Amino acid sequence: MTKRLLIIGFVWPEPKSSAAGSRMMQLIEAFHSNDYNITFASTCAKKDNAFDLSSLDIQQVSIKLNNSSFDEFIKELNPEIVVFDRFMVEEQFGWRVAEQCPDALRILDTEDLHCLRKGREQALKDESVFNKSYLFNEVSKREIASIYRCDVSLIISEEEIEILKNQFKVGNHLLYYLPFLIEPLSSEAKRKLPKIKEREHFISIGNFLHPPNYDAVLFLKSKIWPLIREKLPKAEIHIYGAYASEKVNQLHNEKEGFLIKGFTDDVNFVMQNAKVCLAPLRFGAGLKGKLIDAMTNGTPCVMTSIATEGMFGGFEPNGFIADEVQEFANKAVELYTDKIFWNGKQKNGFLVMNARFDKQLFVSDFIYKINAIQNNLKVHRLDNFTGQMLQHHTTQSTKFMSKWIEEKNKNN
């Protein structure tokens, strides 16, 4: 029997613009391949880069915030499963789902731990060491409450699973590890990739609306690139990413070989033509889509430890890890100029991709897990009294604020 699934998106998925967009499409395809009848809804306006979900026969619905029309919509749809895309969406719609469809399985897709990213960003601004006082921030209180209110939360990084279990004491039964779900790399696909002598220049990529990416570009421009350029005066760095603002474009400098390229419609093409990918992230969370793109296209990387978090497990990285500026620059030059190092690091990346992110390793187990929880939902919820308590208390303030805004809008 076909099951009805509702995904409430923070935005419409843009797989060519961000790792979050790619992740959402991977989730959609996992459910789609298992014959779920999917409806995707969002309050956000659809942008030009949004994926055409109708090509997958997915119903697309525009919904409103603080409006009881959503109650009527979801009651009529009556989904067996509801996926919230990030905790902010669960805050806005979770109480309505619980009221109208109490037996629907509620899944939170965290994308990454927002509280972890925010805490690290603040520690960087304060020039302080990141610790519990930064982790236990205002966003944490909201995000962890959302995790408890849902029946299961999808966590993209093993590191974040450990943080949730050890620092926040979230029960293991509420968490499910589901990383990026990638098509395995075949021997033929690897053979067809350009060799080191057919590539040139450095590349860095990331959606500019995402604060860690913008910070990384500034860090690259001011601290790292001058040191690389000193030793490789003919090399260029090509910076790609969606939504480049004027302040980003002002960093473009042809004399310095620092080129802002902006949005690319084909990340594989630009990544395959680059010799080395640079990912000097100083804060962030989750898994880095740029490293997945690099490994898929056989492009070795130099990256900070923040960039590598949750990526390699016990495997060797597809490049060098460096947090200090001079070491980062030295390793970039070494990787760019040493064919033996380059080929070895490329092979590491291929191994990591097929051993850790092959979707065939995860999708069937994920669907089995979802079915198992759904078939024993009452028992599952009995083991989550904290979630019941939070559903009772915290959603009341959200609920009545939303109702107040709705009445206010009517009067206006």
mmCIF file of C-alpha atoms in Angstrom:
data_model
loop_
_atom_site.group_PDB
_atom_site.id
_atom_site.type_symbol
_atom_site.label_atom_id
_atom_site.label_comp_id
_atom_site.label_asym_id
_atom_site.label_seq_id
_atom_site.Cartn_x
_atom_site.Cartn_y
_atom_site.Cartn_z
ATOM 1 C CA MET A 1 0.000 0.000 0.000
ATOM 2 C CA THR A 2 1.354 3.428 -0.987
ATOM 3 C CA LYS A 3 2.075 5.680 1.979
ATOM 4 C CA ARG A 4 1.452 9.418 1.955
ATOM 5 C CA LEU A 5 4.455 11.549 2.888
ATOM 6 C CA LEU A 6 4.431 15.301 3.470
ATOM 7 C CA ILE A 7 7.725 17.198 3.456
ATOM 8 C CA ILE A 8 7.544 20.752 4.782
ATOM 9 C CA GLY A 9 10.531 22.552 3.313
ATOM 10 C CA PHE A 10 12.339 25.523 4.814
ATOM 11 C CA VAL A 11 12.945 26.440 1.153
ATOM 12 C CA TRP A 12 12.277 24.733 -2.180
ATOM 13 C CA PRO A 13 15.194 22.369 -2.857
ATOM 14 C CA GLU A 14 18.034 23.823 -4.946
ATOM 15 C CA PRO A 15 20.526 20.956 -5.430
ATOM 16 C CA LYS A 16 22.759 23.069 -7.688
ATOM 17 C CA SER A 17 22.977 25.872 -5.122
ATOM 18 C CA SER A 18 23.682 24.182 -1.797
ATOM 19 C CA ALA A 19 24.534 20.965 0.023
ATOM 20 C CA ALA A 20 21.222 21.318 1.877
ATOM 21 C CA GLY A 21 19.401 21.275 -1.466
ATOM 22 C CA SER A 22 21.309 18.155 -2.550
ATOM 23 C CA ARG A 23 20.556 16.487 0.767
ATOM 24 C CA MET A 24 16.833 17.162 0.432
ATOM 25 C CA MET A 25 16.787 15.718 -3.087
ATOM 26 C CA GLN A 26 18.570 12.591 -1.820
ATOM 27 C CA LEU A 27 15.894 12.167 0.854
ATOM 28 C CA ILE A 28 13.113 12.696 -1.674
ATOM 29 C CA GLU A 29 14.648 10.118 -4.021
ATOM 30 C CA ALA A 30 15.016 7.592 -1.169
ATOM 31 C CA PHE A 31 11.298 7.843 -0.401
ATOM 32 C CA HIS A 32 10.348 8.069 -4.083
ATOM 33 C CA SER A 33 12.225 4.852 -4.912
ATOM 34 C CA ASN A 34 10.208 3.114 -2.205
ATOM 35 C CA ASP A 35 6.848 4.135 -3.723
ATOM 36 C CA TYR A 36 5.861 6.877 -1.288
ATOM 37 C CA ASN A 37 3.272 9.348 -2.513
ATOM 38 C CA ILE A 38 5.098 12.611 -1.796
ATOM 39 C CA THR A 39 3.778 16.126 -1.294
ATOM 40 C CA PHE A 40 6.284 18.954 -0.834
ATOM 41 C CA ALA A 41 5.069 22.149 0.820
ATOM 42 C CA SER A 42 6.842 25.385 1.684
ATOM 43 C CA THR A 43 6.063 28.931 2.775
ATOM 44 C CA CYS A 44 9.050 30.192 0.786
ATOM 45 C CA ALA A 45 8.861 31.793 -2.653
ATOM 46 C CA LYS A 46 10.276 29.523 -5.356
ATOM 47 C CA LYS A 47 13.522 30.731 -6.958
ATOM 48 C CA ASP A 48 14.869 30.075 -10.444
ATOM 49 C CA ASN A 49 17.343 27.466 -9.166
ATOM 50 C CA ALA A 50 14.620 25.338 -7.533
ATOM 51 C CA PHE A 51 14.382 21.743 -8.740
ATOM 52 C CA ASP A 52 11.240 20.905 -10.745
ATOM 53 C CA LEU A 53 9.633 18.388 -8.381
ATOM 54 C CA SER A 54 6.757 17.814 -10.807
ATOM 55 C CA SER A 55 9.241 15.847 -12.945
ATOM 56 C CA LEU A 56 9.105 13.214 -10.170
ATOM 57 C CA ASP A 57 5.284 13.406 -9.937
ATOM 58 C CA ILE A 58 5.568 15.164 -6.583
ATOM 59 C CA GLN A 59 2.704 17.461 -5.640
ATOM 60 C CA GLN A 60 3.928 20.980 -4.812
ATOM 61 C CA VAL A 61 1.909 23.124 -2.413
ATOM 62 C CA SER A 62 2.484 26.674 -1.239
ATOM 63 C CA ILE A 63 1.481 27.079 2.419
ATOM 64 C CA LYS A 64 1.112 30.072 4.722
ATOM 65 C CA LEU A 65 2.606 30.833 8.105
ATOM 66 C CA ASN A 66 0.266 31.534 11.017
ATOM 67 C CA ASN A 67 -2.764 30.500 9.016
ATOM 68 C CA SER A 68 -5.368 27.843 9.795
ATOM 69 C CA SER A 69 -5.571 26.994 6.073
ATOM 70 C CA PHE A 70 -2.647 24.629 6.804
ATOM 71 C CA ASP A 71 -4.839 22.732 9.279
ATOM 72 C CA GLU A 72 -7.452 22.103 6.600
ATOM 73 C CA PHE A 73 -4.768 21.158 4.061
ATOM 74 C CA ILE A 74 -3.023 18.581 6.240
ATOM 75 C CA LYS A 75 -6.247 17.131 7.612
ATOM 76 C CA GLU A 76 -7.418 16.435 4.061
ATOM 77 C CA LEU A 77 -4.013 15.083 2.979
ATOM 78 C CA ASN A 78 -3.807 12.927 6.139
ATOM 79 C CA PRO A 79 -0.168 11.835 5.672
ATOM 80 C CA GLU A 80 1.286 8.832 7.481
ATOM 81 C CA ILE A 81 4.666 10.587 7.685
ATOM 82 C CA VAL A 82 5.640 14.261 7.957
ATOM 83 C CA VAL A 83 9.233 15.415 7.464
ATOM 84 C CA PHE A 84 10.227 18.819 8.835
ATOM 85 C CA ASP A 85 13.147 20.406 6.972
ATOM 86 C CA ARG A 86 15.107 21.952 9.890
ATOM 87 C CA PHE A 87 13.938 22.714 13.402
ATOM 88 C CA MET A 88 12.497 26.144 12.552
ATOM 89 C CA VAL A 89 9.887 24.456 10.346
ATOM 90 C CA GLU A 90 8.959 22.038 13.130
ATOM 91 C CA GLU A 91 8.482 24.994 15.485
ATOM 92 C CA GLN A 92 6.099 26.621 13.022
ATOM 93 C CA PHE A 93 4.093 23.579 11.943
ATOM 94 C CA GLY A 94 4.796 20.744 14.394
ATOM 95 C CA TRP A 95 1.949 21.620 16.746
ATOM 96 C CA ARG A 96 -0.506 21.831 13.864
ATOM 97 C CA VAL A 97 0.599 18.410 12.578
ATOM 98 C CA ALA A 98 0.278 16.944 16.092
ATOM 99 C CA GLU A 99 -3.247 18.361 16.459
ATOM 100 C CA GLN A 100 -4.608 17.427 13.038
ATOM 101 C CA CYS A 101 -2.729 14.143 12.401
ATOM 102 C CA PRO A 102 -1.682 12.815 15.818
ATOM 103 C CA ASP A 103 -0.819 9.369 14.414
ATOM 104 C CA ALA A 104 1.517 10.681 11.712
ATOM 105 C CA LEU A 105 5.191 9.830 12.232
ATOM 106 C CA ARG A 106 7.066 13.103 12.721
ATOM 107 C CA ILE A 107 10.623 13.171 11.333
ATOM 108 C CA LEU A 108 13.046 16.068 11.765
ATOM 109 C CA ASP A 109 15.774 16.407 9.142
ATOM 110 C CA THR A 110 18.289 18.578 10.975
ATOM 111 C CA GLU A 111 20.502 19.176 7.872
ATOM 112 C CA ASP A 112 23.213 20.065 10.386
ATOM 113 C CA LEU A 113 23.193 21.093 14.046
ATOM 114 C CA HIS A 114 22.432 24.794 13.840
ATOM 115 C CA CYS A 115 23.329 25.314 17.503
ATOM 116 C CA LEU A 116 26.799 23.851 16.920
ATOM 117 C CA ARG A 117 27.417 26.120 13.944
ATOM 118 C CA LYS A 118 26.131 29.204 15.815
ATOM 119 C CA GLY A 119 28.230 28.421 18.884
ATOM 120 C CA ARG A 120 31.384 27.995 16.817
ATOM 121 C CA GLU A 121 30.691 31.233 14.950
ATOM 122 C CA GLN A 122 30.370 33.147 18.222
ATOM 123 C CA ALA A 123 33.552 31.587 19.625
ATOM 124 C CA LEU A 124 35.405 32.681 16.472
ATOM 125 C CA LYS A 125 34.066 36.237 16.812
ATOM 126 C CA ASP A 126 35.134 36.288 20.471
ATOM 127 C CA GLU A 127 38.521 34.808 19.550
ATOM 128 C CA SER A 128 37.873 32.186 22.216
ATOM 129 C CA VAL A 129 38.138 28.419 22.434
ATOM 130 C CA PHE A 130 34.814 26.716 21.626
ATOM 131 C CA ASN A 131 33.383 24.993 24.712
ATOM 132 C CA LYS A 132 30.087 24.042 26.389
ATOM 133 C CA SER A 133 29.202 27.632 27.165
ATOM 134 C CA TYR A 134 29.147 28.313 23.411
ATOM 135 C CA LEU A 135 27.379 25.049 22.570
ATOM 136 C CA PHE A 136 24.571 25.581 25.111
ATOM 137 C CA ASN A 137 23.170 28.691 23.417
ATOM 138 C CA GLU A 138 19.662 29.983 22.747
ATOM 139 C CA VAL A 139 19.453 28.079 19.445
ATOM 140 C CA SER A 140 20.373 24.854 21.296
ATOM 141 C CA LYS A 141 17.328 25.159 23.548
ATOM 142 C CA ARG A 142 15.025 25.475 20.545
ATOM 143 C CA GLU A 143 16.755 22.829 18.419
ATOM 144 C CA ILE A 144 17.028 20.151 21.116
ATOM 145 C CA ALA A 145 13.383 20.759 22.092
ATOM 146 C CA SER A 146 12.426 20.185 18.453
ATOM 147 C CA ILE A 147 14.408 16.930 18.369
ATOM 148 C CA TYR A 148 12.528 15.711 21.444
ATOM 149 C CA ARG A 149 9.130 16.678 20.013
ATOM 150 C CA CYS A 150 9.748 14.556 16.912
ATOM 151 C CA ASP A 151 9.647 10.767 16.773
ATOM 152 C CA VAL A 152 13.038 10.510 15.085
ATOM 153 C CA SER A 153 15.658 13.010 13.890
ATOM 154 C CA LEU A 154 17.952 12.423 10.929
ATOM 155 C CA ILE A 155 21.542 13.342 11.757
ATOM 156 C CA ILE A 156 23.982 13.739 8.889
ATOM 157 C CA SER A 157 27.235 13.435 10.850
ATOM 158 C CA GLU A 158 28.481 10.812 13.317
ATOM 159 C CA GLU A 159 30.206 13.616 15.220
ATOM 160 C CA GLU A 160 26.847 15.303 15.779
ATOM 161 C CA ILE A 161 25.273 12.047 16.974
ATOM 162 C CA GLU A 162 27.979 11.910 19.668
ATOM 163 C CA ILE A 163 27.429 15.563 20.635
ATOM 164 C CA LEU A 164 23.675 15.010 20.971
ATOM 165 C CA LYS A 165 24.137 11.852 23.042
ATOM 166 C CA ASN A 166 27.027 12.980 25.251
ATOM 167 C CA GLN A 167 26.521 16.727 25.638
ATOM 168 C CA PHE A 168 22.718 17.017 25.419
ATOM 169 C CA LYS A 169 21.887 13.483 26.684
ATOM 170 C CA VAL A 170 19.403 12.817 23.870
ATOM 171 C CA GLY A 171 18.328 9.154 23.760
ATOM 172 C CA ASN A 172 19.767 7.053 20.957
ATOM 173 C CA HIS A 173 16.263 5.867 19.929
ATOM 174 C CA LEU A 174 15.394 9.426 18.837
ATOM 175 C CA LEU A 175 18.419 9.754 16.530
ATOM 176 C CA TYR A 176 19.191 8.144 13.175
ATOM 177 C CA TYR A 177 22.457 8.536 11.288
ATOM 178 C CA LEU A 178 21.791 9.259 7.627
ATOM 179 C CA PRO A 179 24.698 10.904 5.751
ATOM 180 C CA PHE A 180 24.786 12.044 2.129
ATOM 181 C CA LEU A 181 23.372 9.312 -0.129
ATOM 182 C CA ILE A 182 25.572 9.155 -3.222
ATOM 183 C CA GLU A 183 25.648 6.943 -6.300
ATOM 184 C CA PRO A 184 28.714 4.649 -6.057
ATOM 185 C CA LEU A 185 31.702 5.566 -8.212
ATOM 186 C CA SER A 186 32.334 2.942 -10.896
ATOM 187 C CA SER A 187 35.823 2.029 -12.133
ATOM 188 C CA GLU A 188 34.893 3.393 -15.554
ATOM 189 C CA ALA A 189 33.750 6.743 -14.133
ATOM 190 C CA LYS A 190 37.020 7.079 -12.217
ATOM 191 C CA ARG A 191 39.094 6.264 -15.316
ATOM 192 C CA LYS A 192 37.323 8.952 -17.367
ATOM 193 C CA LEU A 193 38.182 11.767 -14.947
ATOM 194 C CA PRO A 194 40.873 14.241 -16.105
ATOM 195 C CA LYS A 195 44.388 13.465 -14.863
ATOM 196 C CA ILE A 196 46.529 15.989 -12.972
ATOM 197 C CA LYS A 197 48.290 17.198 -16.147
ATOM 198 C CA GLU A 198 44.887 17.979 -17.745
ATOM 199 C CA ARG A 199 43.811 20.198 -14.830
ATOM 200 C CA GLU A 200 44.839 23.640 -13.660
ATOM 201 C CA HIS A 201 44.231 26.134 -10.866
ATOM 202 C CA PHE A 202 42.609 25.916 -7.452
ATOM 203 C CA ILE A 203 38.870 25.892 -6.727
ATOM 204 C CA SER A 204 36.679 26.801 -3.771
ATOM 205 C CA ILE A 205 32.911 26.455 -3.790
ATOM 206 C CA GLY A 206 29.924 27.135 -1.541
ATOM 207 C CA ASN A 207 26.619 28.982 -1.331
ATOM 208 C CA PHE A 208 27.431 32.573 -0.327
ATOM 209 C CA LEU A 209 24.252 32.908 1.747
ATOM 210 C CA HIS A 210 25.790 30.407 4.168
ATOM 211 C CA PRO A 211 27.935 32.419 6.672
ATOM 212 C CA PRO A 212 30.746 29.800 7.022
ATOM 213 C CA ASN A 213 31.332 29.916 3.253
ATOM 214 C CA TYR A 214 31.574 33.699 3.085
ATOM 215 C CA ASP A 215 33.942 33.730 6.065
ATOM 216 C CA ALA A 216 36.101 31.061 4.383
ATOM 217 C CA VAL A 217 36.406 33.171 1.203
ATOM 218 C CA LEU A 218 37.460 36.231 3.222
ATOM 219 C CA PHE A 219 39.978 34.117 5.154
ATOM 220 C CA LEU A 220 41.303 32.673 1.904
ATOM 221 C CA LYS A 221 41.630 36.085 0.280
ATOM 222 C CA SER A 222 43.298 37.893 3.174
ATOM 223 C CA LYS A 223 45.505 35.227 4.769
ATOM 224 C CA ILE A 224 46.028 32.080 2.703
ATOM 225 C CA TRP A 225 45.976 32.992 -0.986
ATOM 226 C CA PRO A 226 48.826 35.563 -0.824
ATOM 227 C CA LEU A 227 51.109 32.831 0.604
ATOM 228 C CA ILE A 228 50.134 30.338 -2.128
ATOM 229 C CA ARG A 229 50.470 32.929 -4.881
ATOM 230 C CA GLU A 230 53.954 33.830 -3.640
ATOM 231 C CA LYS A 231 55.131 30.311 -4.509
ATOM 232 C CA LEU A 232 52.822 29.734 -7.505
ATOM 233 C CA PRO A 233 52.621 33.145 -9.225
ATOM 234 C CA LYS A 234 50.759 31.799 -12.274
ATOM 235 C CA ALA A 235 48.112 29.877 -10.307
ATOM 236 C CA GLU A 236 44.535 31.120 -9.944
ATOM 237 C CA ILE A 237 41.798 30.399 -7.445
ATOM 238 C CA HIS A 238 38.306 30.131 -8.924
ATOM 239 C CA ILE A 239 35.564 30.832 -6.355
ATOM 240 C CA TYR A 240 32.154 29.381 -7.208
ATOM 241 C CA GLY A 241 28.852 29.668 -5.360
ATOM 242 C CA ALA A 242 25.222 30.684 -5.666
ATOM 243 C CA TYR A 243 23.954 34.090 -4.540
ATOM 244 C CA ALA A 244 27.182 36.091 -4.736
ATOM 245 C CA SER A 245 26.424 39.566 -3.389
ATOM 246 C CA GLU A 246 28.151 42.818 -4.314
ATOM 247 C CA LYS A 247 30.491 42.497 -1.302
ATOM 248 C CA VAL A 248 31.516 39.038 -2.592
ATOM 249 C CA ASN A 249 32.048 40.230 -6.173
ATOM 250 C CA GLN A 250 34.241 43.087 -4.897
ATOM 251 C CA LEU A 251 36.793 40.453 -3.810
ATOM 252 C CA HIS A 252 37.452 39.614 -7.492
ATOM 253 C CA ASN A 253 41.009 40.566 -8.468
ATOM 254 C CA GLU A 254 42.510 39.313 -11.718
ATOM 255 C CA LYS A 255 46.005 40.619 -10.935
ATOM 256 C CA GLU A 256 46.052 38.473 -7.798
ATOM 257 C CA GLY A 257 44.516 35.498 -9.602
ATOM 258 C CA PHE A 258 41.558 35.619 -7.187
ATOM 259 C CA LEU A 259 38.529 35.136 -9.435
ATOM 260 C CA ILE A 260 34.911 35.213 -8.235
ATOM 261 C CA LYS A 261 33.064 33.002 -10.733
ATOM 262 C CA GLY A 262 29.666 32.903 -8.972
ATOM 263 C CA PHE A 263 26.995 30.313 -9.693
ATOM 264 C CA THR A 264 27.841 27.284 -11.791
ATOM 265 C CA ASP A 265 25.205 25.144 -13.428
ATOM 266 C CA ASP A 266 27.600 22.181 -13.538
ATOM 267 C CA VAL A 267 29.670 21.651 -10.399
ATOM 268 C CA ASN A 268 31.117 18.422 -11.806
ATOM 269 C CA PHE A 269 32.603 20.185 -14.833
ATOM 270 C CA VAL A 270 34.318 22.949 -12.859
ATOM 271 C CA MET A 271 35.518 20.547 -10.154
ATOM 272 C CA GLN A 272 36.978 18.098 -12.696
ATOM 273 C CA ASN A 273 38.958 20.862 -14.361
ATOM 274 C CA ALA A 274 40.491 22.101 -11.106
ATOM 275 C CA LYS A 275 43.690 20.620 -9.721
ATOM 276 C CA VAL A 276 43.093 21.216 -5.985
ATOM 277 C CA CYS A 277 40.035 22.203 -3.910
ATOM 278 C CA LEU A 278 40.531 24.504 -0.912
ATOM 279 C CA ALA A 279 38.101 24.413 2.042
ATOM 280 C CA PRO A 280 39.437 26.731 4.790
ATOM 281 C CA LEU A 281 36.252 26.713 6.904
ATOM 282 C CA ARG A 282 36.670 28.219 10.363
ATOM 283 C CA PHE A 283 33.243 27.311 11.709
ATOM 284 C CA GLY A 284 30.282 25.214 10.624
ATOM 285 C CA ALA A 285 28.527 21.906 11.256
ATOM 286 C CA GLY A 286 27.192 18.877 9.404
ATOM 287 C CA LEU A 287 28.909 17.374 6.360
ATOM 288 C CA LYS A 288 30.471 19.535 3.669
ATOM 289 C CA GLY A 289 28.955 19.083 0.217
ATOM 290 C CA LYS A 290 32.024 20.711 -1.352
ATOM 291 C CA LEU A 291 34.197 17.802 -0.143
ATOM 292 C CA ILE A 292 31.696 15.287 -1.544
ATOM 293 C CA ASP A 293 31.802 17.110 -4.901
ATOM 294 C CA ALA A 294 35.605 17.127 -4.811
ATOM 295 C CA MET A 295 35.924 13.419 -4.022
ATOM 296 C CA THR A 296 33.300 12.489 -6.627
ATOM 297 C CA ASN A 297 35.280 14.338 -9.277
ATOM 298 C CA GLY A 298 38.712 13.173 -8.169
ATOM 299 C CA THR A 299 39.889 16.573 -6.925
ATOM 300 C CA PRO A 300 42.143 16.361 -3.838
ATOM 301 C CA CYS A 301 41.592 18.941 -1.088
ATOM 302 C CA VAL A 302 43.341 20.997 1.533
ATOM 303 C CA MET A 303 40.898 21.585 4.363
ATOM 304 C CA THR A 304 40.563 22.619 7.973
ATOM 305 C CA SER A 305 39.573 20.144 10.682
ATOM 306 C CA ILE A 306 36.131 21.822 10.843
ATOM 307 C CA ALA A 307 35.645 21.006 7.137
ATOM 308 C CA THR A 308 36.551 17.340 7.672
ATOM 309 C CA GLU A 309 34.285 16.699 10.663
ATOM 310 C CA GLY A 310 32.238 13.525 10.201
ATOM 311 C CA MET A 311 33.610 13.025 6.694
ATOM 312 C CA PHE A 312 36.346 10.404 6.739
ATOM 313 C CA GLY A 313 35.719 8.088 9.707
ATOM 314 C CA GLY A 314 38.726 5.783 9.967
ATOM 315 C CA PHE A 315 39.799 6.379 6.360
ATOM 316 C CA GLU A 316 42.637 8.540 5.090
ATOM 317 C CA PRO A 317 41.476 11.944 3.779
ATOM 318 C CA ASN A 318 41.524 12.931 0.110
ATOM 319 C CA GLY A 319 44.195 15.533 0.827
ATOM 320 C CA PHE A 320 45.737 17.427 3.727
ATOM 321 C CA ILE A 321 44.172 18.782 6.927
ATOM 322 C CA ALA A 322 45.646 22.040 8.234
ATOM 323 C CA ASP A 323 44.306 24.724 10.589
ATOM 324 C CA GLU A 324 47.300 27.060 10.737
ATOM 325 C CA VAL A 325 47.596 29.561 7.859
ATOM 326 C CA GLN A 326 51.192 28.892 6.774
ATOM 327 C CA GLU A 327 50.766 25.123 6.971
ATOM 328 C CA PHE A 328 47.535 25.336 4.957
ATOM 329 C CA ALA A 329 49.299 27.306 2.219
ATOM 330 C CA ASN A 330 52.324 24.972 2.212
ATOM 331 C CA LYS A 331 50.142 21.876 1.887
ATOM 332 C CA ALA A 332 48.167 23.513 -0.948
ATOM 333 C CA VAL A 333 51.401 24.143 -2.879
ATOM 334 C CA GLU A 334 52.677 20.625 -2.121
ATOM 335 C CA LEU A 335 49.466 18.975 -3.330
ATOM 336 C CA TYR A 336 49.340 21.190 -6.429
ATOM 337 C CA THR A 337 52.889 20.357 -7.511
ATOM 338 C CA ASP A 338 53.458 16.747 -6.414
ATOM 339 C CA LYS A 339 51.910 14.191 -8.782
ATOM 340 C CA ILE A 340 52.548 11.228 -6.463
ATOM 341 C CA PHE A 341 50.837 12.904 -3.500
ATOM 342 C CA TRP A 342 48.004 14.087 -5.755
ATOM 343 C CA ASN A 343 47.268 10.623 -7.197
ATOM 344 C CA GLY A 344 47.385 8.992 -3.760
ATOM 345 C CA LYS A 345 45.011 11.528 -2.212
ATOM 346 C CA GLN A 346 42.625 11.172 -5.149
ATOM 347 C CA LYS A 347 42.438 7.403 -4.553
ATOM 348 C CA ASN A 348 41.728 8.026 -0.868
ATOM 349 C CA GLY A 349 38.721 10.117 -1.903
ATOM 350 C CA PHE A 350 37.332 7.393 -4.147
ATOM 351 C CA LEU A 351 37.640 4.873 -1.312
ATOM 352 C CA VAL A 352 35.889 7.184 1.169
ATOM 353 C CA MET A 353 33.003 7.845 -1.213
ATOM 354 C CA ASN A 354 32.215 4.186 -1.852
ATOM 355 C CA ALA A 355 32.865 3.001 1.704
ATOM 356 C CA ARG A 356 31.023 5.758 3.588
ATOM 357 C CA PHE A 357 28.456 7.436 1.323
ATOM 358 C CA ASP A 358 27.201 4.786 -1.119
ATOM 359 C CA LYS A 359 23.424 5.163 -0.902
ATOM 360 C CA GLN A 360 22.962 1.399 -1.222
ATOM 361 C CA LEU A 361 24.477 1.070 2.269
ATOM 362 C CA PHE A 362 21.771 3.214 3.844
ATOM 363 C CA VAL A 363 18.446 3.549 2.024
ATOM 364 C CA SER A 364 16.901 0.111 2.668
ATOM 365 C CA ASP A 365 17.878 0.219 6.369
ATOM 366 C CA PHE A 366 16.439 3.725 6.656
ATOM 367 C CA ILE A 367 13.082 2.708 5.186
ATOM 368 C CA TYR A 368 13.038 -0.383 7.430
ATOM 369 C CA LYS A 369 13.709 1.816 10.494
ATOM 370 C CA ILE A 370 10.919 4.238 9.556
ATOM 371 C CA ASN A 371 8.455 1.368 9.093
ATOM 372 C CA ALA A 372 9.493 -0.211 12.403
ATOM 373 C CA ILE A 373 8.929 3.018 14.358
ATOM 374 C CA GLN A 374 5.644 3.644 12.598
ATOM 375 C CA ASN A 375 4.367 0.156 13.385
ATOM 376 C CA ASN A 376 5.155 0.662 17.081
ATOM 377 C CA LEU A 377 4.561 4.384 17.360
ATOM 378 C CA LYS A 378 2.678 4.362 20.679
ATOM 379 C CA VAL A 379 5.373 2.311 22.384
ATOM 380 C CA HIS A 380 8.094 4.449 20.804
ATOM 381 C CA ARG A 381 6.481 7.620 22.148
ATOM 382 C CA LEU A 382 6.121 6.144 25.633
ATOM 383 C CA ASP A 383 9.917 6.053 25.753
ATOM 384 C CA ASN A 384 10.036 9.786 25.107
ATOM 385 C CA PHE A 385 8.268 11.444 28.023
ATOM 386 C CA THR A 386 10.432 14.551 27.641
ATOM 387 C CA GLY A 387 9.064 14.918 24.131
ATOM 388 C CA GLN A 388 5.469 14.598 25.356
ATOM 389 C CA MET A 389 6.148 17.209 28.023
ATOM 390 C CA LEU A 390 7.686 19.611 25.509
ATOM 391 C CA GLN A 391 4.835 19.000 23.087
ATOM 392 C CA HIS A 392 2.430 19.951 25.880
ATOM 393 C CA HIS A 393 4.249 23.067 27.088
ATOM 394 C CA THR A 394 6.506 24.668 24.502
ATOM 395 C CA THR A 395 4.109 24.331 21.611
ATOM 396 C CA GLN A 396 1.428 26.178 23.543
ATOM 397 C CA SER A 397 3.350 29.458 23.353
ATOM 398 C CA THR A 398 4.058 28.911 19.638
ATOM 399 C CA LYS A 399 0.465 27.887 19.044
ATOM 400 C CA PHE A 400 -1.165 30.879 20.733
ATOM 401 C CA MET A 401 1.313 33.350 19.281
ATOM 402 C CA SER A 402 0.478 31.949 15.840
ATOM 403 C CA LYS A 403 -3.266 32.208 16.504
ATOM 404 C CA TRP A 404 -2.812 35.787 17.740
ATOM 405 C CA ILE A 405 -0.888 36.723 14.558
ATOM 406 C CA GLU A 406 -3.573 35.063 12.437
ATOM 407 C CA GLU A 407 -6.329 37.113 14.111
ATOM 408 C CA LYS A 408 -4.237 40.256 13.821
ATOM 409 C CA ASN A 409 -3.756 39.605 10.086
ATOM 410 C CA LYS A 410 -7.508 39.134 9.649
ATOM 411 C CA ASN A 411 -8.176 42.501 11.298
ATOM 412 C CA ASN A 412 -5.626 44.155 9.040
#
